mmCIF file of C-alpha atoms in Angstrom:
data_model
loop_
_atom_site.group_PDB
_atom_site.id
_atom_site.type_symbol
_atom_site.label_atom_id
_atom_site.label_comp_id
_atom_site.label_asym_id
_atom_site.label_seq_id
_atom_site.Cartn_x
_atom_site.Cartn_y
_atom_site.Cartn_z
ATOM 1 C CA MET H 530 -13.727 -6.288 -8.645
ATOM 2 C CA ARG H 531 -12.501 -6.871 -12.181
ATOM 3 C CA GLU H 532 -13.892 -3.503 -13.263
ATOM 4 C CA ILE H 533 -12.221 -1.693 -10.360
ATOM 5 C CA LEU H 534 -8.823 -3.316 -10.907
ATOM 6 C CA GLY H 535 -8.903 -2.332 -14.554
ATOM 7 C CA ARG H 536 -9.523 1.271 -13.650
ATOM 8 C CA ARG H 537 -6.387 1.464 -11.532
ATOM 9 C CA ARG H 538 -4.373 1.870 -14.682
ATOM 10 C CA ARG H 539 -6.350 5.002 -15.539
ATOM 11 C CA LEU H 540 -5.862 6.980 -12.314
ATOM 12 C CA LEU H 541 -4.054 9.673 -14.257
ATOM 13 C CA SER H 542 -6.248 9.562 -17.331
ATOM 14 C CA ARG H 543 -8.737 12.127 -18.526
ATOM 15 C CA ARG H 544 -11.897 11.399 -20.406
ATOM 16 C CA GLY H 545 -11.681 13.907 -23.194
ATOM 17 C CA ASP H 546 -13.541 17.099 -22.381
ATOM 18 C CA GLU H 547 -15.223 15.519 -19.366
ATOM 19 C CA GLY H 548 -12.230 16.104 -17.124
ATOM 20 C CA PRO H 549 -10.509 13.641 -14.803
ATOM 21 C CA ASP H 550 -12.092 10.261 -14.083
ATOM 22 C CA LEU H 551 -12.752 11.008 -10.419
ATOM 23 C CA ILE H 552 -15.303 8.264 -9.871
ATOM 24 C CA GLY H 553 -12.959 5.666 -11.368
ATOM 25 C CA ALA H 554 -10.069 6.842 -9.200
ATOM 26 C CA ALA H 555 -12.231 6.988 -6.056
ATOM 27 C CA LEU H 556 -13.436 3.423 -6.656
ATOM 28 C CA ALA H 557 -9.882 2.210 -7.189
ATOM 29 C CA PHE H 558 -8.716 3.780 -3.934
ATOM 30 C CA ALA H 559 -11.687 2.627 -1.863
ATOM 31 C CA ALA H 560 -12.733 -0.752 -3.183
ATOM 32 C CA GLY H 561 -9.414 -1.743 -4.724
ATOM 33 C CA TRP H 562 -6.877 -0.563 -2.135
ATOM 34 C CA GLN H 563 -9.205 -0.271 0.880
ATOM 35 C CA TRP H 564 -8.342 3.390 1.415
ATOM 36 C CA PRO H 565 -11.338 5.193 3.012
ATOM 37 C CA VAL H 566 -12.319 8.224 0.950
ATOM 38 C CA LEU H 567 -15.047 10.845 0.793
ATOM 39 C CA PRO H 568 -15.859 13.826 -1.447
ATOM 40 C CA GLY H 569 -14.188 17.120 -0.613
ATOM 41 C CA VAL H 570 -15.891 20.489 -0.447
ATOM 42 C CA ALA H 571 -14.542 21.670 -3.856
ATOM 43 C CA ALA H 572 -13.843 25.208 -5.004
ATOM 44 C CA ASP H 573 -16.350 28.053 -4.982
ATOM 45 C CA PRO H 574 -18.192 27.725 -8.331
ATOM 46 C CA GLN H 575 -18.160 31.519 -8.766
ATOM 47 C CA ASP H 576 -14.571 32.088 -7.685
ATOM 48 C CA GLY H 577 -12.396 29.069 -8.394
ATOM 49 C CA SER H 578 -9.578 30.412 -6.243
ATOM 50 C CA ARG H 579 -11.714 30.291 -3.094
ATOM 51 C CA CYS H 580 -13.230 27.435 -1.083
ATOM 52 C CA ALA H 581 -16.925 26.624 -1.239
ATOM 53 C CA CYS H 582 -16.942 26.356 2.571
ATOM 54 C CA ARG H 583 -16.943 30.200 2.578
ATOM 55 C CA ASP H 584 -14.343 30.405 5.342
ATOM 56 C CA PRO H 585 -12.112 33.334 4.274
ATOM 57 C CA GLU H 586 -9.231 31.816 6.272
ATOM 58 C CA CYS H 587 -9.543 28.296 4.837
ATOM 59 C CA THR H 588 -6.022 26.843 4.661
ATOM 60 C CA VAL H 589 -6.770 24.099 2.118
ATOM 61 C CA PRO H 590 -9.404 25.656 -0.172
ATOM 62 C CA GLY H 591 -11.442 23.080 -2.023
ATOM 63 C CA ALA H 592 -9.447 20.178 -0.583
ATOM 64 C CA HIS H 593 -11.034 19.241 2.738
ATOM 65 C CA PRO H 594 -14.125 17.406 4.073
ATOM 66 C CA PHE H 595 -17.206 19.506 4.719
ATOM 67 C CA ASP H 596 -20.481 17.693 4.025
ATOM 68 C CA PRO H 597 -20.196 14.839 4.814
ATOM 69 C CA GLY H 598 -17.599 15.111 7.547
ATOM 70 C CA LEU H 599 -14.395 13.113 7.781
ATOM 71 C CA LEU H 600 -15.982 10.312 9.828
ATOM 72 C CA ALA H 601 -18.090 9.393 6.787
ATOM 73 C CA ALA H 602 -15.031 8.210 4.832
ATOM 74 C CA THR H 603 -15.618 4.701 3.532
ATOM 75 C CA THR H 604 -14.293 1.895 1.356
ATOM 76 C CA ASP H 605 -17.819 0.853 0.317
ATOM 77 C CA ALA H 606 -18.021 0.926 -3.476
ATOM 78 C CA ARG H 607 -21.769 1.612 -3.536
ATOM 79 C CA MET H 608 -21.436 4.691 -1.332
ATOM 80 C CA VAL H 609 -18.436 5.955 -3.301
ATOM 81 C CA ARG H 610 -20.259 5.499 -6.580
ATOM 82 C CA TRP H 611 -23.339 7.321 -5.222
ATOM 83 C CA TRP H 612 -21.255 10.250 -3.967
ATOM 84 C CA TRP H 613 -19.401 10.853 -7.219
ATOM 85 C CA THR H 614 -22.429 10.179 -9.400
ATOM 86 C CA ASN H 615 -24.109 13.067 -7.603
ATOM 87 C CA ARG H 616 -20.962 15.186 -7.221
ATOM 88 C CA PRO H 617 -18.821 14.236 -10.232
ATOM 89 C CA THR H 618 -16.273 17.057 -9.807
ATOM 90 C CA ALA H 619 -15.760 16.697 -6.048
ATOM 91 C CA PRO H 620 -12.123 16.260 -4.957
ATOM 92 C CA ILE H 621 -11.197 12.835 -3.579
ATOM 93 C CA VAL H 622 -10.218 13.133 0.085
ATOM 94 C CA LEU H 623 -8.356 10.316 1.832
ATOM 95 C CA ALA H 624 -8.965 9.817 5.558
ATOM 96 C CA THR H 625 -5.411 9.147 6.710
ATOM 97 C CA GLY H 626 -4.463 6.725 9.458
ATOM 98 C CA GLY H 627 -6.033 3.516 10.673
ATOM 99 C CA LYS H 628 -5.478 1.008 7.867
ATOM 100 C CA ALA H 629 -4.897 3.774 5.310
ATOM 101 C CA PRO H 630 -1.572 5.485 4.613
ATOM 102 C CA CYS H 631 -0.510 8.571 6.509
ATOM 103 C CA ALA H 632 1.635 11.302 4.955
ATOM 104 C CA VAL H 633 4.450 13.766 5.590
ATOM 105 C CA SER H 634 4.191 16.969 3.555
ATOM 106 C CA LEU H 635 6.342 20.017 2.890
ATOM 107 C CA PRO H 636 6.337 22.988 0.480
ATOM 108 C CA ALA H 637 6.742 22.055 -3.182
ATOM 109 C CA LEU H 638 10.125 23.597 -4.003
ATOM 110 C CA PRO H 639 12.083 22.217 -1.037
ATOM 111 C CA ALA H 640 10.169 18.940 -1.484
ATOM 112 C CA ALA H 641 11.466 18.599 -5.043
ATOM 113 C CA ARG H 642 15.025 19.273 -3.876
ATOM 114 C CA ALA H 643 14.689 16.909 -0.918
ATOM 115 C CA LEU H 644 13.373 14.088 -3.125
ATOM 116 C CA ALA H 645 16.283 14.586 -5.516
ATOM 117 C CA ALA H 646 18.690 14.338 -2.569
ATOM 118 C CA LEU H 647 16.971 11.164 -1.354
ATOM 119 C CA ASP H 648 17.177 9.648 -4.831
ATOM 120 C CA ARG H 649 20.923 10.267 -4.881
ATOM 121 C CA ARG H 650 21.193 8.395 -1.593
ATOM 122 C CA GLY H 651 19.156 5.457 -2.858
ATOM 123 C CA MET H 652 16.239 6.056 -0.464
ATOM 124 C CA ARG H 653 13.197 4.046 -1.509
ATOM 125 C CA LEU H 654 9.965 6.048 -1.542
ATOM 126 C CA GLY H 655 6.398 5.082 -2.303
ATOM 127 C CA PRO H 656 3.754 7.320 -3.892
ATOM 128 C CA VAL H 657 4.156 11.094 -3.600
ATOM 129 C CA VAL H 658 1.123 13.372 -3.995
ATOM 130 C CA ALA H 659 1.733 16.871 -5.360
ATOM 131 C CA SER H 660 -0.363 20.034 -5.272
ATOM 132 C CA PRO H 661 0.882 23.364 -6.644
ATOM 133 C CA SER H 662 2.007 24.404 -3.158
ATOM 134 C CA ARG H 663 2.909 21.207 -1.254
ATOM 135 C CA TRP H 664 4.056 17.637 -1.842
ATOM 136 C CA ALA H 665 3.062 14.764 0.443
ATOM 137 C CA ILE H 666 5.058 11.539 0.857
ATOM 138 C CA LEU H 667 2.774 8.640 1.745
ATOM 139 C CA VAL H 668 3.949 6.530 4.691
ATOM 140 C CA LYS H 669 2.721 3.605 6.775
ATOM 141 C CA PRO H 670 0.121 4.419 9.450
ATOM 142 C CA TYR H 671 1.564 5.757 12.699
ATOM 143 C CA SER H 672 0.222 6.761 16.111
ATOM 144 C CA LEU H 673 0.521 10.177 17.737
ATOM 145 C CA GLU H 674 2.762 8.631 20.394
ATOM 146 C CA GLN H 675 5.045 7.191 17.718
ATOM 147 C CA LEU H 676 5.231 10.548 15.942
ATOM 148 C CA GLY H 677 5.905 12.417 19.185
ATOM 149 C CA GLU H 678 8.809 10.138 20.077
ATOM 150 C CA LEU H 679 10.204 10.452 16.571
ATOM 151 C CA LEU H 680 10.108 14.257 16.574
ATOM 152 C CA TYR H 681 11.530 14.448 20.103
ATOM 153 C CA ALA H 682 14.555 12.470 18.954
ATOM 154 C CA GLN H 683 15.335 15.000 16.199
ATOM 155 C CA ASP H 684 17.782 17.814 16.876
ATOM 156 C CA PHE H 685 15.781 20.079 14.577
ATOM 157 C CA VAL H 686 12.465 19.708 12.739
ATOM 158 C CA PRO H 687 11.609 22.270 10.028
ATOM 159 C CA GLY H 688 8.402 24.083 10.902
ATOM 160 C CA SER H 689 7.197 23.676 7.324
ATOM 161 C CA LEU H 690 6.748 19.917 7.743
ATOM 162 C CA ARG H 691 3.159 18.777 8.232
ATOM 163 C CA PHE H 692 1.948 15.377 9.376
ATOM 164 C CA HIS H 693 -1.260 13.788 8.133
ATOM 165 C CA GLY H 694 -1.952 11.034 10.638
ATOM 166 C CA GLU H 695 -4.936 9.501 12.415
ATOM 167 C CA GLY H 696 -7.876 11.882 12.095
ATOM 168 C CA GLY H 697 -6.222 13.748 9.230
ATOM 169 C CA TYR H 698 -6.902 13.933 5.516
ATOM 170 C CA LEU H 699 -5.259 14.476 2.160
ATOM 171 C CA ALA H 700 -6.634 15.259 -1.318
ATOM 172 C CA LEU H 701 -5.704 12.593 -3.878
ATOM 173 C CA PRO H 702 -5.193 12.706 -7.662
ATOM 174 C CA PRO H 703 -6.758 13.489 -10.041
ATOM 175 C CA SER H 704 -8.689 16.014 -7.934
ATOM 176 C CA VAL H 705 -8.891 19.673 -8.896
ATOM 177 C CA THR H 706 -9.055 22.069 -5.946
ATOM 178 C CA ALA H 707 -9.072 25.832 -5.487
ATOM 179 C CA GLN H 708 -5.262 25.626 -5.302
ATOM 180 C CA GLY H 709 -5.024 23.762 -8.587
ATOM 181 C CA GLU H 710 -4.682 20.188 -9.785
ATOM 182 C CA ILE H 711 -3.610 17.359 -7.489
ATOM 183 C CA ARG H 712 -1.286 14.941 -9.280
ATOM 184 C CA TRP H 713 1.150 12.108 -8.659
ATOM 185 C CA GLU H 714 4.759 13.243 -8.460
ATOM 186 C CA ARG H 715 5.593 9.571 -7.858
ATOM 187 C CA ALA H 716 2.704 7.452 -9.099
ATOM 188 C CA PRO H 717 1.789 4.086 -7.555
ATOM 189 C CA LEU H 718 2.943 1.145 -9.626
ATOM 190 C CA PRO H 719 0.018 -0.566 -11.375
ATOM 191 C CA GLY H 720 -1.038 -3.863 -9.836
ATOM 192 C CA SER H 721 -3.646 -5.585 -7.735
ATOM 193 C CA ALA H 722 -2.239 -4.771 -4.279
ATOM 194 C CA SER H 723 -2.250 -1.546 -2.289
ATOM 195 C CA PRO H 724 0.938 0.436 -3.016
ATOM 196 C CA TRP H 725 3.986 -0.070 -0.826
ATOM 197 C CA VAL H 726 4.801 2.862 1.458
ATOM 198 C CA PRO H 727 7.823 3.388 3.768
ATOM 199 C CA ASP H 728 7.862 3.770 7.546
ATOM 200 C CA VAL H 729 7.416 7.305 8.836
ATOM 201 C CA GLU H 730 10.716 7.074 10.763
ATOM 202 C CA ALA H 731 12.715 6.537 7.596
ATOM 203 C CA VAL H 732 10.985 9.384 5.776
ATOM 204 C CA VAL H 733 11.244 11.945 8.575
ATOM 205 C CA ASP H 734 14.896 11.106 9.276
ATOM 206 C CA ALA H 735 15.777 11.313 5.573
ATOM 207 C CA VAL H 736 13.759 14.466 4.826
ATOM 208 C CA VAL H 737 15.060 16.370 7.867
ATOM 209 C CA ASP H 738 18.606 15.310 7.003
ATOM 210 C CA ALA H 739 18.149 16.332 3.352
ATOM 211 C CA LEU H 740 16.681 19.709 4.307
ATOM 212 C CA THR H 741 19.453 20.522 6.754
ATOM 213 C CA ARG H 742 22.584 18.912 5.298
ATOM 214 C CA THR H 743 22.016 19.952 1.681
ATOM 215 C CA GLY H 744 21.223 23.548 2.547
ATOM 216 C CA VAL H 745 17.642 23.283 1.308
ATOM 217 C CA SER H 746 15.515 25.821 3.165
ATOM 218 C CA ALA H 747 11.796 25.344 3.589
ATOM 219 C CA PRO H 748 9.698 28.411 4.415
ATOM 220 C CA GLU H 749 7.426 28.265 7.436
ATOM 221 C CA MET H 750 4.191 27.643 5.588
#
């Protein structure tokens, strides 16, 4: 455990020309924070802008489970080490829900504006994961019933919001996908415990309010 805790401080680090320390990050997530992870499909080695799954309509190229499937996600350090020893460049995919965080995501530009609006209001946020196209705010686990009731209570919910709950997934830093690098927009604070994340109710209420009241428009994507 001492080795894994020490690596938490290097989640954003790169090892020279070897690229990001994916195995170190995956071990920190799984064995340190008890977040179940598995290797993603990665980008097509011959066309880095496409997904290796070969689906021409893939919506998250290089950033989703494929082989193994999502149900294989684990917190077992030995399995994680074996996966990334054999697939050292594979993206790290978090299986959201259960005991792991869920997430609320929206397109990058309105996300940046919404987070700035929330900061001005003093809204406390936990880690925020950013890809070139979308940002995801990590939240506490929620059920589909809880989410349904929350959305029903809203007067308006932007169609660009996406919800990564039970049975969902999210690529984590420092993965590199066909869409580009996954990074922390708001990095977890270093420490021995799993990062604090807010309730989904607080995030959805605040994000919807910020998107509508501040005139921030989010495209339907």
